[in-house]
mmCIF file with all atom_site columns, C-alpha atoms in Angstrom:
data_model
loop_
_atom_site.group_PDB
_atom_site.id
_atom_site.type_symbol
_atom_site.label_atom_id
_atom_site.label_alt_id
_atom_site.label_comp_id
_atom_site.label_asym_id
_atom_site.label_entity_id
_atom_site.label_seq_id
_atom_site.pdbx_PDB_ins_code
_atom_site.Cartn_x
_atom_site.Cartn_y
_atom_site.Cartn_z
_atom_site.occupancy
_atom_site.B_iso_or_equiv
_atom_site.pdbx_formal_charge
_atom_site.auth_seq_id
_atom_site.auth_comp_id
_atom_site.auth_asym_id
_atom_site.auth_atom_id
_atom_site.pdbx_PDB_model_num
ATOM 1  C CA . MET C 1 1  ? 72.249 -152.599 177.319 1.00 86.00 ? 122 MET C CA 1
ATOM 2  C CA . ARG C 1 2  ? 70.578 -149.413 178.956 1.00 94.00 ? 123 ARG C CA 1
ATOM 3  C CA . LYS C 1 3  ? 69.585 -149.705 182.476 1.00 97.00 ? 124 LYS C CA 1
ATOM 4  C CA . LEU C 1 4  ? 66.314 -148.304 183.387 1.00 97.00 ? 125 LEU C CA 1
ATOM 5  C CA . PRO C 1 5  ? 65.553 -147.255 187.049 1.00 98.00 ? 126 PRO C CA 1
ATOM 6  C CA . LYS C 1 6  ? 64.291 -150.414 189.320 1.00 97.00 ? 127 LYS C CA 1
ATOM 7  C CA . ASP C 1 7  ? 61.924 -148.941 191.339 1.00 97.00 ? 128 ASP C CA 1
ATOM 8  C CA . GLN C 1 8  ? 59.773 -147.297 188.214 1.00 98.00 ? 129 GLN C CA 1
ATOM 9  C CA . LEU C 1 9  ? 60.398 -150.904 186.465 1.00 97.00 ? 130 LEU C CA 1
ATOM 10 C CA . TYR C 1 10 ? 59.110 -152.675 189.428 1.00 96.00 ? 131 TYR C CA 1
ATOM 11 C CA . GLN C 1 11 ? 56.391 -149.837 189.962 1.00 95.00 ? 132 GLN C CA 1
ATOM 12 C CA . LEU C 1 12 ? 54.638 -150.042 186.419 1.00 94.00 ? 133 LEU C CA 1
ATOM 13 C CA . TYR C 1 13 ? 55.269 -154.092 185.316 1.00 92.00 ? 134 TYR C CA 1
ATOM 14 C CA . ILE C 1 14 ? 54.646 -155.692 188.920 1.00 88.00 ? 135 ILE C CA 1
ATOM 15 C CA . GLU C 1 15 ? 52.284 -153.430 190.713 1.00 85.00 ? 136 GLU C CA 1
ATOM 16 C CA . ASP C 1 16 ? 50.639 -151.638 187.249 1.00 85.00 ? 137 ASP C CA 1
ATOM 17 C CA . PHE C 1 17 ? 50.809 -154.874 185.502 1.00 83.00 ? 138 PHE C CA 1
ATOM 18 C CA . TYR C 1 18 ? 51.812 -152.626 182.284 1.00 88.00 ? 139 TYR C CA 1
ATOM 19 C CA . THR C 1 19 ? 52.855 -154.447 179.582 1.00 88.00 ? 140 THR C CA 1
ATOM 20 C CA . TYR C 1 20 ? 56.263 -154.592 177.683 1.00 93.00 ? 141 TYR C CA 1
ATOM 21 C CA . GLN C 1 21 ? 55.343 -152.962 175.183 1.00 95.00 ? 142 GLN C CA 1
ATOM 22 C CA . GLU C 1 22 ? 53.724 -149.680 177.699 1.00 94.00 ? 143 GLU C CA 1
ATOM 23 C CA . ILE C 1 23 ? 56.921 -149.759 179.532 1.00 97.00 ? 144 ILE C CA 1
ATOM 24 C CA . ALA C 1 24 ? 58.868 -149.309 176.285 1.00 98.00 ? 145 ALA C CA 1
ATOM 25 C CA . GLU C 1 25 ? 56.844 -146.676 175.536 1.00 98.00 ? 146 GLU C CA 1
ATOM 26 C CA . PHE C 1 26 ? 57.245 -145.147 178.828 1.00 98.00 ? 147 PHE C CA 1
ATOM 27 C CA . PHE C 1 27 ? 61.114 -145.278 178.934 1.00 98.00 ? 148 PHE C CA 1
ATOM 28 C CA . ARG C 1 28 ? 61.535 -144.931 175.087 1.00 98.00 ? 149 ARG C CA 1
ATOM 29 C CA . CYS C 1 29 ? 63.776 -148.597 174.939 1.00 98.00 ? 150 CYS C CA 1
ATOM 30 C CA . SER C 1 30 ? 62.999 -151.295 173.255 1.00 97.00 ? 151 SER C CA 1
ATOM 31 C CA . THR C 1 31 ? 60.998 -154.378 174.732 1.00 97.00 ? 152 THR C CA 1
ATOM 32 C CA . GLU C 1 32 ? 64.276 -156.428 174.340 1.00 98.00 ? 153 GLU C CA 1
ATOM 33 C CA . THR C 1 33 ? 65.876 -153.309 176.427 1.00 98.00 ? 154 THR C CA 1
ATOM 34 C CA . VAL C 1 34 ? 62.787 -153.760 179.072 1.00 98.00 ? 155 VAL C CA 1
ATOM 35 C CA . ARG C 1 35 ? 62.857 -157.754 179.146 1.00 97.00 ? 156 ARG C CA 1
ATOM 36 C CA . LYS C 1 36 ? 67.022 -157.738 179.993 1.00 98.00 ? 157 LYS C CA 1
ATOM 37 C CA . ASN C 1 37 ? 66.414 -155.297 182.577 1.00 98.00 ? 158 ASN C CA 1
ATOM 38 C CA . ILE C 1 38 ? 63.523 -157.466 184.168 1.00 97.00 ? 159 ILE C CA 1
ATOM 39 C CA . GLU C 1 39 ? 65.832 -160.243 183.985 1.00 97.00 ? 160 GLU C CA 1
ATOM 40 C CA . PHE C 1 40 ? 68.604 -158.378 185.486 1.00 97.00 ? 161 PHE C CA 1
ATOM 41 C CA . PHE C 1 41 ? 67.164 -157.046 188.299 1.00 97.00 ? 162 PHE C CA 1
ATOM 42 C CA . ASN C 1 42 ? 65.177 -160.645 188.610 1.00 97.00 ? 163 ASN C CA 1
ATOM 43 C CA . LEU C 1 43 ? 61.671 -159.610 188.808 1.00 96.00 ? 164 LEU C CA 1
ATOM 44 C CA . PRO C 1 44 ? 59.139 -162.217 189.201 1.00 92.00 ? 165 PRO C CA 1
ATOM 45 C CA . LYS C 1 45 ? 57.790 -163.364 186.135 1.00 85.00 ? 166 LYS C CA 1
ATOM 46 C CA . ARG C 1 46 ? 54.293 -162.334 185.215 1.00 80.00 ? 167 ARG C CA 1
ATOM 47 C CA . SER C 1 47 ? 51.472 -164.517 183.298 1.00 72.00 ? 168 SER C CA 1
ATOM 48 C CA . LYS C 1 48 ? 50.510 -162.776 180.314 1.00 65.00 ? 169 LYS C CA 1
ATOM 49 C CA . GLY C 1 49 ? 47.058 -162.118 181.150 1.00 66.00 ? 170 GLY C CA 1
ATOM 50 C CA . MET C 1 50 ? 47.893 -160.037 184.136 1.00 70.00 ? 171 MET C CA 1
ATOM 51 C CA . SER C 1 51 ? 47.660 -156.926 182.061 1.00 69.00 ? 172 SER C CA 1
ATOM 52 C CA . ILE C 1 52 ? 44.268 -157.626 181.449 1.00 74.00 ? 173 ILE C CA 1
ATOM 53 C CA . THR C 1 53 ? 43.094 -156.343 185.101 1.00 73.00 ? 174 THR C CA 1
ATOM 54 C CA . ARG C 1 54 ? 44.941 -153.161 184.650 1.00 71.00 ? 175 ARG C CA 1
ATOM 55 C CA . ARG C 1 55 ? 43.312 -152.605 181.034 1.00 73.00 ? 176 ARG C CA 1
ATOM 56 C CA . LEU C 1 56 ? 39.612 -153.258 182.817 1.00 76.00 ? 177 LEU C CA 1
ATOM 57 C CA . LYS C 1 57 ? 40.881 -151.573 185.797 1.00 76.00 ? 178 LYS C CA 1
ATOM 58 C CA . MET C 1 58 ? 39.755 -154.406 187.972 1.00 79.00 ? 179 MET C CA 1
ATOM 59 C CA . LYS C 1 59 ? 41.317 -156.394 190.780 1.00 78.00 ? 180 LYS C CA 1
ATOM 60 C CA . ASN C 1 60 ? 42.465 -159.873 190.054 1.00 76.00 ? 181 ASN C CA 1
ATOM 61 C CA . GLN C 1 61 ? 39.687 -161.514 192.537 1.00 84.00 ? 182 GLN C CA 1
ATOM 62 C CA . GLU C 1 62 ? 36.775 -158.885 190.600 1.00 87.00 ? 183 GLU C CA 1
ATOM 63 C CA . LEU C 1 63 ? 38.519 -160.066 186.944 1.00 84.00 ? 184 LEU C CA 1
ATOM 64 C CA . ARG C 1 64 ? 37.766 -163.966 188.653 1.00 87.00 ? 185 ARG C CA 1
ATOM 65 C CA . ARG C 1 65 ? 34.243 -163.438 189.565 1.00 92.00 ? 186 ARG C CA 1
ATOM 66 C CA . LEU C 1 66 ? 33.814 -161.182 186.207 1.00 90.00 ? 187 LEU C CA 1
ATOM 67 C CA . LEU C 1 67 ? 35.144 -164.267 183.960 1.00 90.00 ? 188 LEU C CA 1
ATOM 68 C CA . ASN C 1 68 ? 33.654 -166.824 186.241 1.00 93.00 ? 189 ASN C CA 1
ATOM 69 C CA . HIS C 1 69 ? 29.975 -165.260 185.631 1.00 95.00 ? 190 HIS C CA 1
ATOM 70 C CA . LEU C 1 70 ? 30.591 -164.465 182.354 1.00 93.00 ? 191 LEU C CA 1
ATOM 71 C CA . TYR C 1 71 ? 31.442 -168.267 181.251 1.00 94.00 ? 192 TYR C CA 1
ATOM 72 C CA . TRP C 1 72 ? 29.788 -170.585 183.873 1.00 96.00 ? 193 TRP C CA 1
ATOM 73 C CA . GLU C 1 73 ? 26.530 -168.590 184.337 1.00 95.00 ? 194 GLU C CA 1
ATOM 74 C CA . ARG C 1 74 ? 26.089 -166.418 181.422 1.00 95.00 ? 195 ARG C CA 1
ATOM 75 C CA . GLY C 1 75 ? 27.298 -169.823 179.212 1.00 96.00 ? 196 GLY C CA 1
ATOM 76 C CA . MET C 1 76 ? 29.547 -166.768 176.915 1.00 93.00 ? 197 MET C CA 1
ATOM 77 C CA . SER C 1 77 ? 32.588 -168.729 174.926 1.00 94.00 ? 198 SER C CA 1
ATOM 78 C CA . THR C 1 78 ? 35.999 -167.864 175.643 1.00 91.00 ? 199 THR C CA 1
ATOM 79 C CA . HIS C 1 79 ? 36.495 -166.185 172.306 1.00 92.00 ? 200 HIS C CA 1
ATOM 80 C CA . MET C 1 80 ? 33.232 -164.173 172.997 1.00 91.00 ? 201 MET C CA 1
ATOM 81 C CA . ILE C 1 81 ? 34.864 -162.995 176.333 1.00 87.00 ? 202 ILE C CA 1
ATOM 82 C CA . GLY C 1 82 ? 37.990 -162.032 174.794 1.00 82.00 ? 203 GLY C CA 1
ATOM 83 C CA . ILE C 1 83 ? 35.811 -159.876 172.205 1.00 83.00 ? 204 ILE C CA 1
ATOM 84 C CA . ILE C 1 84 ? 34.414 -157.687 174.922 1.00 80.00 ? 205 ILE C CA 1
ATOM 85 C CA . SER C 1 85 ? 37.440 -157.722 176.922 1.00 73.00 ? 206 SER C CA 1
ATOM 86 C CA . LYS C 1 86 ? 39.439 -155.312 174.226 1.00 67.00 ? 207 LYS C CA 1
#
C-alpha cells in the first residue's frame, strides 16, 4: 500500500469533505489506496452525505436548514431535492 501523507489526507477527508474519488485524483492513486490509508490512520468515518456540504459550499447547519425548508415548508420530494442539488 502506498502511504499517503496523514495531515493532508485528514485535511481533505475530514475538514474539506472530499470524496474517496476526489482524494484519489488529488494523490493520483486508487480509491482503494485512499480507503486503506483512512483505515490505517484510524480517521473517523463520515456519512456518505457529508461531501454534499462541500459541493454546495455550505456548512452542515446551513444545509440542514435548507433541506428542512425545501422538504417541510416547500413540500418538495426527496427525489426533487436530489435533482436540484446536483
